[in-house]
């Protein structure tokens, strides 16, 4: 499903699967798909396990952006507002929120 998202979306956002548990493999899957990790785990509470990477689509020759947010709903909301929303606004050409 994440590979399909990379085929169609300019920005991919996933929630959950980023901590260090037995079933947390989203970062690994992104990297196997060719996403280059820019950062993983930020000093934000709540919301430490955050992933951001870029993917250059081979056929479309464009850069796509990938965010992985924590599975905790409050952490996901906080990190979305602090990291993803400003990125979306920037991609839309807005200077600030």
PDB file of C-alpha atoms in Angstrom:
ATOM      1  CA  UNK A   1       0.000   0.000   0.000  1.00  0.00           C
ATOM      2  CA  UNK A   2       2.835   2.435   0.777  1.00  0.00           C
ATOM      3  CA  UNK A   3       4.391   1.729  -2.611  1.00  0.00           C
ATOM      4  CA  UNK A   4       1.074   2.508  -4.273  1.00  0.00           C
ATOM      5  CA  UNK A   5       0.860   5.756  -2.327  1.00  0.00           C
ATOM      6  CA  UNK A   6       4.322   6.720  -3.610  1.00  0.00           C
ATOM      7  CA  UNK A   7       3.107   6.130  -7.177  1.00  0.00           C
ATOM      8  CA  UNK A   8       0.245   8.592  -6.891  1.00  0.00           C
ATOM      9  CA  UNK A   9       0.722  11.120  -4.097  1.00  0.00           C
ATOM     10  CA  UNK A  10       2.963  14.172  -3.815  1.00  0.00           C
ATOM     11  CA  UNK A  11       2.965  13.775  -0.036  1.00  0.00           C
ATOM     12  CA  UNK A  12       2.524  10.530   1.902  1.00  0.00           C
ATOM     13  CA  UNK A  13       1.530  10.524   5.572  1.00  0.00           C
ATOM     14  CA  UNK A  14       1.318   7.335   7.595  1.00  0.00           C
ATOM     15  CA  UNK A  15       0.373   6.930  11.242  1.00  0.00           C
ATOM     16  CA  UNK A  16       1.777   4.296  13.598  1.00  0.00           C
ATOM     17  CA  UNK A  17       4.361   1.564  13.271  1.00  0.00           C
ATOM     18  CA  UNK A  18       7.446   3.681  14.038  1.00  0.00           C
ATOM     19  CA  UNK A  19       8.517   2.839  17.584  1.00  0.00           C
ATOM     20  CA  UNK A  20      10.797  -0.029  18.552  1.00  0.00           C
ATOM     21  CA  UNK A  21       8.178  -2.742  18.991  1.00  0.00           C
ATOM     22  CA  UNK A  22       7.955  -6.098  17.244  1.00  0.00           C
ATOM     23  CA  UNK A  23       5.367  -4.803  14.752  1.00  0.00           C
ATOM     24  CA  UNK A  24       6.917  -1.395  14.056  1.00  0.00           C
ATOM     25  CA  UNK A  25       8.367  -1.742  10.562  1.00  0.00           C
ATOM     26  CA  UNK A  26       7.140   1.322   8.656  1.00  0.00           C
ATOM     27  CA  UNK A  27      10.575   2.971   8.496  1.00  0.00           C
ATOM     28  CA  UNK A  28      12.092  -0.257   7.142  1.00  0.00           C
ATOM     29  CA  UNK A  29       9.391  -0.535   4.468  1.00  0.00           C
ATOM     30  CA  UNK A  30       9.904   3.082   3.387  1.00  0.00           C
ATOM     31  CA  UNK A  31      13.638   2.512   3.060  1.00  0.00           C
ATOM     32  CA  UNK A  32      13.114  -0.716   1.102  1.00  0.00           C
ATOM     33  CA  UNK A  33      10.910   1.269  -1.305  1.00  0.00           C
ATOM     34  CA  UNK A  34      13.740   3.748  -1.869  1.00  0.00           C
ATOM     35  CA  UNK A  35      12.762   6.564   0.473  1.00  0.00           C
ATOM     36  CA  UNK A  36      15.828   8.436   1.771  1.00  0.00           C
ATOM     37  CA  UNK A  37      15.533   9.123   5.502  1.00  0.00           C
ATOM     38  CA  UNK A  38      16.048  12.783   6.426  1.00  0.00           C
ATOM     39  CA  UNK A  39      15.267  12.354  10.117  1.00  0.00           C
ATOM     40  CA  UNK A  40      13.755   9.874  12.546  1.00  0.00           C
ATOM     41  CA  UNK A  41      12.797  10.549  16.165  1.00  0.00           C
ATOM     42  CA  UNK A  42      12.637  14.178  17.203  1.00  0.00           C
ATOM     43  CA  UNK A  43      12.814  15.767  20.652  1.00  0.00           C
ATOM     44  CA  UNK A  44       9.088  16.525  20.846  1.00  0.00           C
ATOM     45  CA  UNK A  45       6.772  15.308  23.575  1.00  0.00           C
ATOM     46  CA  UNK A  46       4.354  13.898  22.866  1.00  0.00           C
ATOM     47  CA  UNK A  47       5.497  12.600  19.519  1.00  0.00           C
ATOM     48  CA  UNK A  48       9.089  11.374  19.580  1.00  0.00           C
ATOM     49  CA  UNK A  49       8.885   8.656  16.887  1.00  0.00           C
ATOM     50  CA  UNK A  50       8.455  10.854  13.787  1.00  0.00           C
ATOM     51  CA  UNK A  51       9.835   9.951  10.375  1.00  0.00           C
ATOM     52  CA  UNK A  52      10.535  12.205   7.404  1.00  0.00           C
ATOM     53  CA  UNK A  53      12.090  11.225   4.123  1.00  0.00           C
ATOM     54  CA  UNK A  54      12.157  12.008   0.429  1.00  0.00           C
ATOM     55  CA  UNK A  55      11.507   9.799  -2.543  1.00  0.00           C
ATOM     56  CA  UNK A  56      12.523  10.567  -6.114  1.00  0.00           C
ATOM     57  CA  UNK A  57      10.017   8.929  -8.427  1.00  0.00           C
ATOM     58  CA  UNK A  58      11.970   7.214 -11.209  1.00  0.00           C
ATOM     59  CA  UNK A  59       9.368   7.492 -13.953  1.00  0.00           C
ATOM     60  CA  UNK A  60       7.914  10.878 -13.040  1.00  0.00           C
ATOM     61  CA  UNK A  61      11.257  12.473 -12.091  1.00  0.00           C
ATOM     62  CA  UNK A  62       9.861  14.348  -9.131  1.00  0.00           C
ATOM     63  CA  UNK A  63      10.571  14.435  -5.425  1.00  0.00           C
ATOM     64  CA  UNK A  64       7.888  13.255  -3.064  1.00  0.00           C
ATOM     65  CA  UNK A  65       7.787  13.791   0.678  1.00  0.00           C
ATOM     66  CA  UNK A  66       7.058  11.108   3.251  1.00  0.00           C
ATOM     67  CA  UNK A  67       5.996  11.638   6.863  1.00  0.00           C
ATOM     68  CA  UNK A  68       5.491   8.883   9.400  1.00  0.00           C
ATOM     69  CA  UNK A  69       3.644   9.995  12.514  1.00  0.00           C
ATOM     70  CA  UNK A  70       3.340   8.244  15.893  1.00  0.00           C
ATOM     71  CA  UNK A  71       0.416   5.912  16.498  1.00  0.00           C
ATOM     72  CA  UNK A  72      -0.783   7.673  19.638  1.00  0.00           C
ATOM     73  CA  UNK A  73      -3.610  10.017  18.537  1.00  0.00           C
ATOM     74  CA  UNK A  74      -2.435  12.982  20.634  1.00  0.00           C
ATOM     75  CA  UNK A  75       1.164  12.525  19.485  1.00  0.00           C
ATOM     76  CA  UNK A  76       0.024  12.270  15.859  1.00  0.00           C
ATOM     77  CA  UNK A  77      -1.973  15.495  16.161  1.00  0.00           C
ATOM     78  CA  UNK A  78       0.897  17.378  17.810  1.00  0.00           C
ATOM     79  CA  UNK A  79       3.473  16.264  15.264  1.00  0.00           C
ATOM     80  CA  UNK A  80       1.093  16.934  12.378  1.00  0.00           C
ATOM     81  CA  UNK A  81       0.552  20.502  13.558  1.00  0.00           C
ATOM     82  CA  UNK A  82       4.241  21.108  14.271  1.00  0.00           C
ATOM     83  CA  UNK A  83       5.826  19.413  11.241  1.00  0.00           C
ATOM     84  CA  UNK A  84       3.413  18.286   8.533  1.00  0.00           C
ATOM     85  CA  UNK A  85       1.047  21.266   8.375  1.00  0.00           C
ATOM     86  CA  UNK A  86       3.894  23.804   7.882  1.00  0.00           C
ATOM     87  CA  UNK A  87       5.388  21.540   5.177  1.00  0.00           C
ATOM     88  CA  UNK A  88       2.039  21.355   3.356  1.00  0.00           C
ATOM     89  CA  UNK A  89       1.636  25.133   3.529  1.00  0.00           C
ATOM     90  CA  UNK A  90       5.176  25.606   2.199  1.00  0.00           C
ATOM     91  CA  UNK A  91       4.493  23.203  -0.669  1.00  0.00           C
ATOM     92  CA  UNK A  92       1.373  25.246  -1.454  1.00  0.00           C
ATOM     93  CA  UNK A  93       3.501  28.398  -1.676  1.00  0.00           C
ATOM     94  CA  UNK A  94       2.457  30.024   1.585  1.00  0.00           C
ATOM     95  CA  UNK A  95       5.102  31.736   3.661  1.00  0.00           C
ATOM     96  CA  UNK A  96       3.544  30.973   7.078  1.00  0.00           C
ATOM     97  CA  UNK A  97       0.382  29.695   8.703  1.00  0.00           C
TER      98      UNK A  97
END
